[in-house]
Coordinates of N, CA and C in Angstrom, one line a residue:
Chain A
Q290 N 0.9 -1.2 -0.2 CA 0.0 -0.1 0.0 C 0.8 1.3 0.0
S291 N 1.8 1.6 -1.0 CA 2.6 2.8 -1.0 C 1.8 4.0 -1.2
A292 N 2.1 4.7 -1.1 CA 1.8 6.0 -1.1 C 1.8 6.6 -2.8
L293 N 0.7 7.5 -3.3 CA 1.3 7.9 -4.3 C 2.3 9.1 -4.1
T294 N 3.1 9.3 -5.4 CA 4.0 10.5 -5.0 C 3.6 11.8 -5.7
Q295 N 3.7 12.7 -4.8 CA 3.5 14.2 -5.4 C 4.8 15.0 -5.2
P296 N 5.1 16.0 -5.7 CA 6.0 17.0 -5.2 C 5.7 17.4 -3.9
P297 N 6.9 17.8 -2.8 CA 6.4 18.3 -1.5 C 6.1 19.9 -1.8
S298 N 6.6 20.7 -2.7 CA 6.0 21.8 -2.7 C 5.9 22.2 -4.1
A299 N 4.9 23.2 -4.4 CA 4.9 24.1 -5.5 C 4.3 25.4 -5.3
S300 N 4.7 26.5 -6.2 CA 4.5 28.1 -5.7 C 4.5 28.6 -7.2
G301 N 3.4 29.5 -6.8 CA 3.3 30.5 -7.8 C 2.6 32.0 -7.4
S302 N 2.8 33.2 -8.1 CA 2.6 34.3 -8.0 C 0.9 34.3 -8.2
P303 N 0.2 35.4 -7.6 CA -1.0 35.7 -7.8 C -1.1 35.8 -9.4
G304 N -2.3 34.9 -9.6 CA -2.8 34.8 -10.9 C -2.1 34.2 -11.9
Q305 N -1.1 33.7 -11.5 CA -0.4 32.2 -12.6 C -1.0 31.4 -12.2
S306 N -0.4 30.3 -12.7 CA -1.1 28.9 -12.8 C 0.1 27.7 -12.3
V307 N -0.4 26.7 -11.3 CA 0.5 25.9 -10.9 C -0.2 24.8 -10.8
T308 N 0.7 23.3 -11.3 CA 0.4 21.9 -11.7 C 1.1 21.2 -10.4
I309 N 0.2 20.3 -10.0 CA 0.7 19.5 -9.0 C 0.7 18.1 -10.0
S310 N 1.8 17.1 -9.5 CA 1.3 15.7 -10.4 C 1.3 14.6 -9.3
C311 N 0.8 13.7 -9.4 CA 0.4 12.9 -8.8 C 0.7 11.3 -9.5
T312 N 1.8 10.6 -9.0 CA 2.3 9.4 -9.7 C 2.1 8.4 -9.0
G313 N 1.2 7.3 -9.8 CA 1.2 6.1 -9.0 C 1.6 4.8 -9.9
S314 N 0.6 3.8 -10.2 CA 0.8 2.7 -10.9 C -0.3 2.3 -11.8
S315 N 0.2 1.2 -12.7 CA -1.2 0.5 -13.4 C -2.1 0.3 -12.1
S316 N -1.9 -0.1 -11.1 CA -2.9 -1.1 -10.1 C -3.9 0.4 -9.6
D317 N -3.4 1.5 -9.5 CA -4.2 2.7 -8.8 C -4.3 3.7 -10.0
V318 N -3.4 4.9 -10.2 CA -4.0 5.8 -10.7 C -4.2 5.2 -12.5
G319 N -3.4 4.5 -12.9 CA -3.3 4.1 -14.2 C -4.5 3.4 -14.5
G320 N -4.9 2.7 -13.7 CA -5.8 1.6 -13.7 C -7.5 1.8 -13.5
Y321 N -7.6 3.0 -13.1 CA -9.0 3.7 -12.9 C -8.9 4.8 -13.3
N322 N -10.1 5.6 -13.4 CA -10.4 6.9 -13.6 C -11.0 7.2 -12.3
L323 N -10.3 7.1 -11.1 CA -11.0 7.5 -10.1 C -10.1 8.1 -9.1
V324 N -9.4 9.1 -9.8 CA -8.6 10.1 -8.8 C -9.4 11.1 -8.6
S325 N -9.2 11.6 -7.1 CA -9.8 12.7 -6.5 C -8.3 13.9 -6.5
W326 N -8.8 14.9 -5.7 CA -7.8 16.1 -5.1 C -8.6 16.6 -4.0
Y327 N -7.8 16.6 -3.4 CA -8.5 17.4 -1.8 C -7.4 18.3 -1.5
Q328 N -8.2 19.6 -0.9 CA -7.4 20.9 -0.7 C -8.0 20.5 1.0
Q329 N -6.3 20.9 1.8 CA -6.5 20.8 3.1 C -5.8 22.1 3.7
H330 N -6.4 22.9 4.5 CA -5.9 24.1 5.0 C -5.4 23.6 6.6
P331 N -4.2 24.5 6.9 CA -3.9 24.4 8.3 C -4.9 23.9 9.4
G332 N -5.0 22.6 10.0 CA -6.0 22.6 11.0 C -7.4 22.1 10.8
K333 N -7.5 22.2 9.4 CA -8.7 21.9 8.7 C -8.9 20.7 7.9
A334 N -10.0 20.1 7.9 CA -10.6 18.8 7.3 C -10.1 19.1 5.8
P335 N -9.8 17.8 5.1 CA -9.8 18.0 3.8 C -10.8 18.0 2.9
K336 N -10.5 19.1 2.1 CA -12.2 19.4 1.0 C -11.6 18.9 -0.7
L337 N -13.0 18.2 -0.6 CA -12.8 17.6 -2.0 C -13.1 19.1 -3.4
M338 N -12.2 18.6 -4.1 CA -11.9 19.5 -5.3 C -12.1 19.1 -6.4
I339 N -11.5 17.8 -6.9 CA -11.5 17.0 -8.2 C -12.2 15.6 -8.1
Y340 N -12.9 15.0 -8.3 CA -13.0 13.4 -8.6 C -13.5 13.0 -9.9
E341 N -13.3 11.9 -10.3 CA -13.4 11.5 -11.1 C -12.2 11.8 -12.3
V342 N -11.2 12.2 -11.8 CA -10.0 12.7 -12.8 C -10.3 14.2 -12.8
T343 N -11.5 14.3 -13.5 CA -11.8 15.9 -13.9 C -12.9 16.8 -13.5
K344 N -13.5 16.1 -12.5 CA -14.9 16.7 -12.5 C -15.0 17.6 -11.1
R345 N -15.8 18.5 -11.1 CA -15.6 19.4 -10.0 C -17.1 19.6 -9.1
P346 N -17.0 19.2 -7.7 CA -18.0 19.0 -7.3 C -18.7 20.5 -7.3
S347 N -20.0 21.1 -6.9 CA -20.7 22.2 -7.0 C -19.9 23.2 -6.2
G348 N -19.7 24.2 -6.4 CA -18.9 25.4 -5.7 C -17.5 25.7 -5.5
V349 N -16.8 24.3 -6.3 CA -15.7 24.4 -6.6 C -15.4 25.2 -7.5
P350 N -14.6 26.2 -7.8 CA -14.2 27.2 -8.7 C -13.6 26.9 -10.0
D351 N -13.8 27.2 -11.3 CA -13.6 26.4 -12.6 C -11.9 26.5 -12.8
R352 N -11.3 27.3 -11.6 CA -10.0 27.6 -11.8 C -9.1 26.5 -11.7
F353 N -9.8 25.6 -10.8 CA -9.3 24.2 -10.5 C -9.6 23.2 -11.5
S354 N -8.8 22.2 -12.2 CA -9.0 21.4 -13.2 C -8.3 20.3 -13.2
G355 N -8.5 18.9 -13.6 CA -7.6 17.8 -13.2 C -7.5 16.7 -14.5
S356 N -6.4 16.1 -14.7 CA -6.4 15.4 -15.9 C -5.2 14.3 -15.6
K357 N -5.3 13.2 -16.6 CA -4.2 12.1 -15.9 C -3.8 11.7 -17.9
S358 N -2.5 11.4 -17.6 CA -2.2 10.6 -18.4 C -1.3 9.4 -18.1
G359 N -1.6 8.2 -18.6 CA -1.0 7.0 -18.2 C -1.3 7.0 -16.5
N360 N -0.2 6.8 -15.7 CA -0.2 6.5 -14.5 C 0.2 7.6 -13.7
T361 N 0.2 8.8 -14.2 CA 0.3 10.2 -13.7 C -0.9 11.0 -13.8
A362 N -1.3 11.6 -12.7 CA -2.5 12.3 -12.7 C -2.1 13.8 -12.4
S363 N -3.1 15.0 -12.5 CA -2.2 16.3 -12.5 C -3.5 17.1 -12.0
L364 N -3.1 17.9 -11.1 CA -4.1 19.2 -11.0 C -3.5 20.6 -11.5
T365 N -4.3 21.4 -12.0 CA -3.5 22.6 -12.0 C -4.9 23.4 -11.7
V366 N -4.1 24.4 -10.9 CA -4.8 25.9 -10.7 C -4.5 27.0 -11.3
S367 N -5.4 27.8 -12.1 CA -5.0 28.7 -12.5 C -5.6 30.1 -12.2
G368 N -4.9 31.1 -12.1 CA -5.4 32.2 -11.8 C -5.2 32.2 -10.2
L369 N -3.8 31.6 -9.5 CA -3.8 31.7 -8.2 C -4.2 33.0 -7.3
Q370 N -4.9 32.4 -6.2 CA -5.3 33.2 -5.6 C -4.9 33.4 -3.8
A371 N -5.0 34.1 -3.2 CA -4.5 33.7 -1.5 C -4.4 32.3 -0.8
E372 N -6.0 32.4 -0.9 CA -6.8 31.4 -0.4 C -6.6 29.9 -0.9
D373 N -5.6 29.7 -2.3 CA -5.5 28.8 -2.6 C -4.4 28.0 -2.2
E374 N -3.5 28.9 -1.2 CA -2.7 28.3 -0.2 C -2.7 27.1 0.4
A375 N -2.1 26.1 0.6 CA -3.0 24.8 1.3 C -2.2 23.8 0.8
D376 N -2.3 23.0 1.6 CA -1.7 21.5 1.3 C -2.9 20.8 0.2
Y377 N -2.1 20.0 -0.7 CA -3.2 19.1 -1.8 C -2.9 17.8 -1.7
Y378 N -3.6 16.9 -1.7 CA -3.6 15.5 -1.6 C -4.4 14.8 -2.8
C379 N -4.0 13.9 -3.7 CA -4.3 13.3 -4.6 C -4.9 12.0 -4.0
S380 N -5.9 11.1 -4.6 CA -6.0 9.8 -4.0 C -6.8 9.3 -5.6
S381 N -6.6 7.7 -5.2 CA -6.8 7.2 -6.2 C -7.2 5.4 -5.5
Y382 N -8.4 5.2 -6.2 CA -9.3 3.8 -5.9 C -7.9 2.8 -6.6
A383 N -7.6 1.7 -5.9 CA -6.6 0.9 -5.8 C -7.1 -0.4 -5.9
G384 N -8.1 -0.9 -6.4 CA -8.7 -2.1 -6.5 C -9.0 -3.0 -5.3
S385 N -9.5 -4.0 -5.4 CA -10.2 -5.0 -4.1 C -9.4 -5.0 -2.8
N386 N -8.3 -5.0 -3.2 CA -7.3 -5.6 -2.0 C -6.8 -4.1 -1.2
T387 N -6.5 -3.2 -1.9 CA -5.8 -2.0 -1.1 C -6.9 -0.9 -1.4
L388 N -7.9 -0.6 -1.8 CA -9.0 0.0 -2.1 C -9.0 1.4 -2.2
W389 N -8.1 2.2 -1.4 CA -7.8 3.4 -1.3 C -6.2 3.8 -1.2
V390 N -5.8 5.1 -1.9 CA -4.5 5.2 -1.6 C -4.4 6.6 -1.6
F391 N -3.5 7.4 -0.9 CA -3.4 8.7 -1.1 C -2.3 9.4 -1.4
G392 N -1.8 10.2 -1.8 CA -0.7 10.8 -2.3 C -0.1 11.5 -1.1
T393 N 1.4 12.0 -1.1 CA 2.2 12.4 -0.2 C 1.8 13.5 0.6
G394 N 1.6 14.5 -0.3 CA 1.0 15.7 -0.3 C 1.9 16.5 -0.8
T395 N 1.2 17.8 -1.5 CA 2.1 19.3 -1.9 C 1.5 20.4 -1.1
K396 N 2.7 21.2 -0.7 CA 2.3 22.4 -0.1 C 2.2 23.5 -0.8
V397 N 1.2 23.9 -1.5 CA 1.3 25.0 -2.4 C 1.2 26.5 -1.7
T398 N 2.1 27.3 -2.2 CA 2.3 28.8 -1.8 C 1.9 29.7 -2.8
V399 N 1.4 30.5 -2.4 CA 1.4 31.7 -3.2 C 2.3 32.8 -3.1
L400 N 2.9 33.2 -3.8 CA 4.2 34.2 -3.6 C 3.8 35.4 -3.4
Chain B
E13 N -28.5 19.7 5.6 CA -27.0 20.0 5.7 C -26.2 18.7 6.1
V14 N -25.3 18.3 5.0 CA -24.7 17.1 5.7 C -23.6 17.6 6.5
Q15 N -23.3 16.7 7.8 CA -22.5 16.8 8.7 C -22.0 15.5 9.4
L16 N -20.5 15.9 9.5 CA -19.9 14.5 10.3 C -19.2 15.2 11.5
V17 N -19.6 14.6 12.8 CA -19.0 15.0 14.1 C -18.2 13.9 14.6
E18 N -16.6 14.1 14.8 CA -16.1 12.9 15.4 C -16.1 13.4 17.0
S19 N -15.9 12.2 17.3 CA -15.3 12.5 19.3 C -14.6 11.3 19.5
G20 N -13.9 11.2 20.7 CA -13.4 10.0 21.5 C -11.7 10.0 21.3
G21 N -11.7 11.1 20.8 CA -10.0 10.8 20.6 C -9.5 11.1 22.2
D22 N -8.4 10.9 22.4 CA -7.7 10.9 24.1 C -6.2 10.8 23.7
L23 N -5.9 10.7 25.0 CA -4.2 10.4 25.0 C -4.5 9.2 25.9
V24 N -3.7 7.9 25.1 CA -3.9 6.8 25.6 C -2.6 5.9 25.5
Q25 N -2.2 5.1 26.5 CA -1.2 4.6 26.6 C -0.7 3.6 25.5
P26 N 0.2 3.0 25.0 CA 0.6 2.0 24.4 C 0.2 0.7 24.5
G27 N -0.5 -0.1 23.6 CA -1.4 -0.9 24.2 C -2.6 -1.0 24.6
G28 N -3.0 0.0 24.6 CA -4.5 0.5 25.3 C -5.6 0.3 24.3
S29 N -6.7 0.7 24.5 CA -7.7 0.9 23.6 C -8.5 2.1 23.4
L30 N -9.3 2.5 22.6 CA -10.2 3.7 22.1 C -11.1 3.4 21.5
R31 N -12.4 3.9 21.6 CA -13.1 4.0 20.5 C -13.7 5.4 20.0
L32 N -13.6 5.7 18.7 CA -14.0 6.8 18.2 C -15.5 6.7 17.7
S33 N -16.1 8.0 17.7 CA -17.1 8.1 17.5 C -17.4 9.0 16.2
C34 N -18.5 8.6 15.3 CA -18.5 9.7 14.1 C -20.3 9.8 13.9
A35 N -20.9 11.0 14.5 CA -22.1 11.2 14.3 C -22.6 11.8 13.0
A36 N -23.2 11.6 12.5 CA -23.5 11.8 11.0 C -25.4 12.8 11.0
S37 N -25.3 13.4 10.2 CA -26.8 14.2 10.1 C -26.8 14.7 8.8
G38 N -28.3 14.7 8.1 CA -28.1 15.1 7.0 C -28.2 14.0 5.9
F39 N -28.0 12.9 6.0 CA -27.9 11.8 5.5 C -27.7 10.4 6.5
T40 N -28.0 9.5 5.9 CA -28.4 7.9 6.3 C -27.0 7.3 6.3
V41 N -26.1 6.9 7.4 CA -25.3 6.1 7.3 C -25.0 5.0 7.0
S42 N -26.3 4.3 7.1 CA -26.3 2.6 6.9 C -26.5 2.6 5.4
T43 N -26.9 3.5 4.4 CA -26.9 3.7 3.1 C -26.1 4.1 2.3
N44 N -24.7 4.4 2.9 CA -23.4 4.5 2.3 C -22.2 4.0 2.6
Y45 N -21.5 4.1 2.2 CA -20.0 3.7 2.3 C -19.7 4.9 3.1
M46 N -18.6 4.4 4.2 CA -18.1 5.0 5.1 C -17.0 4.6 5.6
S47 N -15.7 5.9 5.9 CA -14.4 5.6 5.7 C -13.8 6.3 7.0
W48 N -12.6 5.7 7.3 CA -11.9 6.4 8.3 C -10.7 6.8 7.8
V49 N -10.2 7.8 7.9 CA -8.6 8.3 7.1 C -8.0 9.0 8.3
R50 N -6.6 8.7 8.4 CA -5.9 9.4 9.5 C -4.8 10.0 8.9
Q51 N -4.3 11.3 9.9 CA -3.3 12.1 9.4 C -2.3 12.3 10.6
A52 N -1.2 11.4 10.5 CA 0.0 11.7 11.8 C 0.3 13.2 11.6
P53 N 0.6 13.3 12.6 CA 1.3 14.9 12.9 C 2.3 15.4 11.9
G54 N 1.6 16.3 11.3 CA 2.9 16.7 9.9 C 2.9 16.0 8.9
K55 N 2.2 15.0 8.8 CA 2.2 13.9 8.0 C 1.0 14.1 7.0
G56 N 0.8 12.9 5.8 CA -0.1 13.1 4.7 C -1.1 12.2 5.2
L57 N -2.2 12.2 4.6 CA -3.2 11.0 4.3 C -2.9 9.7 4.5
E58 N -3.7 9.0 5.1 CA -3.6 7.6 5.2 C -5.0 7.0 5.4
W59 N -5.5 6.1 4.3 CA -7.0 5.6 4.4 C -6.6 4.4 5.6
V60 N -7.6 3.9 6.2 CA -7.5 3.4 7.5 C -8.6 2.3 7.5
S61 N -9.9 2.5 7.1 CA -10.8 1.6 7.0 C -12.1 2.2 6.2
V62 N -13.1 0.8 5.7 CA -14.0 1.4 5.2 C -15.1 0.3 5.5
L63 N -16.6 0.9 5.6 CA -17.7 -0.1 5.9 C -18.6 0.4 4.5
Y64 N -18.8 -0.5 3.8 CA -19.7 -1.0 3.2 C -21.5 -0.8 3.4
N65 N -22.2 -0.1 2.5 CA -23.6 -0.1 3.0 C -24.2 -1.6 3.3
G66 N -23.8 -2.6 2.5 CA -23.7 -3.9 2.9 C -23.4 -4.6 3.9
G67 N -22.6 -3.8 4.6 CA -21.8 -4.5 5.6 C -20.5 -4.7 6.0
N68 N -20.2 -4.8 4.6 CA -18.5 -5.5 4.3 C -17.3 -4.6 5.1
T69 N -16.7 -5.1 5.4 CA -15.5 -4.1 6.2 C -14.2 -4.3 5.7
Y70 N -13.3 -3.3 5.6 CA -11.9 -3.4 5.2 C -11.0 -2.6 5.6
Y71 N -9.6 -3.0 5.7 CA -8.6 -2.4 6.3 C -7.6 -2.3 5.8
A72 N -7.1 -1.3 6.1 CA -5.4 -1.2 6.0 C -4.6 -2.1 6.5
D73 N -3.3 -2.6 6.1 CA -2.6 -3.8 6.6 C -2.5 -3.2 7.6
S74 N -1.7 -1.6 8.0 CA -1.3 -1.2 9.2 C -2.1 -1.4 10.4
V75 N -3.6 -1.9 10.2 CA -4.2 -1.9 11.4 C -5.2 -3.0 11.4
K76 N -5.1 -4.1 10.4 CA -5.9 -5.4 10.3 C -5.6 -6.3 11.4
G77 N -6.6 -6.6 12.2 CA -6.5 -7.2 13.0 C -7.0 -6.4 14.6
R78 N -6.7 -5.2 14.6 CA -6.6 -4.0 15.7 C -7.7 -3.4 15.7
F79 N -8.1 -2.8 14.7 CA -9.4 -1.8 14.6 C -10.6 -2.7 13.8
T80 N -11.4 -1.7 14.3 CA -12.3 -2.9 13.8 C -13.9 -1.5 13.5
I81 N -14.3 -1.4 12.5 CA -15.4 -0.5 12.1 C -16.6 -1.0 12.3
S82 N -17.4 -0.3 12.7 CA -18.7 -0.5 12.7 C -19.9 0.6 12.7
R83 N -21.0 0.5 13.0 CA -21.9 1.5 13.0 C -23.3 0.9 13.9
D84 N -23.8 2.3 14.1 CA -25.0 1.9 15.1 C -26.1 2.7 14.1
N85 N -26.9 1.7 13.5 CA -28.4 2.6 12.6 C -29.1 3.5 13.3
S86 N -29.4 2.8 14.7 CA -30.2 4.0 15.3 C -30.0 5.1 15.6
K87 N -28.3 5.0 15.9 CA -28.0 6.4 15.9 C -27.5 7.2 15.1
N88 N -27.3 6.5 13.8 CA -26.5 6.7 12.6 C -25.3 7.4 12.9
T89 N -24.4 6.8 13.4 CA -23.3 7.3 14.3 C -22.1 5.6 13.3
L90 N -20.9 6.3 13.2 CA -19.7 5.4 12.5 C -19.0 5.1 14.1
Y91 N -18.3 4.2 13.9 CA -17.8 3.8 14.9 C -16.1 3.4 14.6
L92 N -15.4 3.5 15.1 CA -13.9 2.6 15.3 C -13.6 2.3 16.3
Q93 N -13.6 1.2 16.9 CA -12.5 0.5 17.8 C -11.0 0.2 17.3
M94 N -10.5 0.8 18.5 CA -8.9 0.6 18.0 C -8.4 0.0 19.2
N95 N -7.6 -0.9 19.3 CA -6.8 -1.9 20.2 C -5.5 -2.3 20.2
S96 N -4.7 -2.3 21.0 CA -3.7 -2.7 20.8 C -2.9 -1.5 20.2
L97 N -3.0 -0.1 20.7 CA -2.5 0.8 19.6 C -0.9 0.8 19.8
R98 N -0.6 2.0 19.1 CA 0.9 1.7 19.0 C 1.3 3.5 19.0
A99 N 2.4 3.4 19.2 CA 2.7 5.1 18.8 C 2.5 5.8 17.5
E100 N 2.7 4.8 16.8 CA 2.6 4.9 15.3 C 1.3 5.2 15.0
D101 N 0.3 4.8 15.7 CA -1.0 5.2 15.2 C -1.4 6.4 15.9
T102 N -0.7 7.4 16.6 CA -1.0 9.0 16.8 C -1.5 9.6 15.2
A103 N -2.4 10.3 15.5 CA -2.9 11.0 14.5 C -4.0 11.8 14.5
V104 N -4.3 12.3 13.7 CA -5.9 13.1 14.0 C -7.0 11.8 12.7
Y105 N -7.8 11.5 13.4 CA -8.6 10.5 12.8 C -10.0 11.1 12.1
Y106 N -10.0 11.0 10.5 CA -11.5 12.0 10.1 C -12.3 10.7 9.7
C107 N -13.6 10.9 9.8 CA -14.3 10.2 9.4 C -15.0 11.0 7.8
A108 N -15.2 9.7 6.8 CA -15.9 10.6 5.4 C -16.5 9.6 4.9
R109 N -18.0 10.5 4.4 CA -18.6 9.7 3.2 C -17.9 9.6 2.1
I110 N -18.1 8.2 1.6 CA -17.5 7.9 0.4 C -18.8 8.0 -0.6
R111 N -18.4 8.7 -1.6 CA -19.4 8.7 -3.0 C -18.8 7.2 -3.9
F112 N -19.5 6.0 -3.5 CA -18.9 4.8 -3.8 C -18.5 4.6 -5.3
L113 N -19.5 5.2 -6.2 CA -19.4 5.1 -7.7 C -17.8 5.5 -8.5
Q114 N -18.0 7.0 -7.5 CA -16.7 7.8 -8.0 C -15.4 7.8 -7.1
W115 N -15.5 6.7 -5.7 CA -14.7 6.3 -4.9 C -13.7 7.8 -4.5
T116 N -14.7 8.8 -3.8 CA -14.1 9.9 -3.3 C -15.3 10.6 -2.2
G117 N -14.1 10.9 -1.4 CA -14.5 11.3 0.0 C -15.3 12.9 -0.4
D118 N -16.9 12.6 0.0 CA -17.3 14.3 -0.6 C -17.4 14.8 0.8
Y119 N -17.9 14.4 1.6 CA -17.9 14.9 3.3 C -17.0 14.5 4.2
W120 N -16.4 15.3 5.1 CA -15.4 15.2 5.9 C -15.8 15.8 7.5
G121 N -15.3 14.9 8.5 CA -15.7 15.3 10.1 C -14.4 16.7 9.8
Q122 N -14.4 17.1 11.1 CA -13.3 17.9 11.6 C -12.4 17.2 12.1
G123 N -12.3 15.7 12.3 CA -11.4 15.1 12.9 C -11.4 15.3 14.6
T124 N -10.7 13.9 15.3 CA -10.5 13.8 16.4 C -8.8 13.3 16.9
L125 N -8.3 13.8 17.7 CA -6.7 13.3 17.9 C -6.8 12.3 18.8
V126 N -5.8 11.2 18.3 CA -5.5 10.4 19.1 C -4.3 10.4 19.3
T127 N -3.8 10.2 20.6 CA -2.2 10.2 20.9 C -1.6 8.9 21.8
V128 N -0.9 8.4 21.4 CA -0.5 7.1 21.8 C 0.8 7.4 22.6
S129 N 0.8 7.3 24.0 CA 2.3 7.6 24.7 C 2.1 7.1 26.0
S130 N 3.4 6.9 26.4 CA 3.3 6.3 28.0 C 3.7 7.8 28.8

């Protein structure tokens, strides 16, 4: 049950874009279109931002978008705003044995 | 409005036991997949356990045989019974509702802190 690999940090200036990668294997990210992304501010619960690779829940700004290629999923935050500064975690369904695996997390800093 | 409220976190000695609760409102626990996810201090999220609406339960290898997930339909509450606790179980424990077709946690509680230390 290895964690999905994310870069520890990413940053951008207000208005710019930042993209975070999430690398797994054919047993998780590459095998299913069931990748989600969560935003977590310090001391708060995770908040769902993207599900099924590209879909946004109601209320999530369209500045947040997701994609996937092979075993790597990506989250792009466009038009960075100060409130986007947070930790971001990907997750994926990982089959009937492992079920659910999370990424290592990426701290996004708005410069 | 959907709401999840965890409770039961505490300081416990290694080898001890603890039961966490997650009271749900705005939806019915028994008709949904429900999960526990934990986060050690300064670390990332780690899936712990899931309870399917049909009653099947699954666990991460790190807690298998020590933790038990269950629910009380009359109280619309999810539980996590934790036995033989270890220092590495120290974490904030979140309960989450799983949208099972999308395998995503769409609602999360605020978390409850479990500290295992002598």
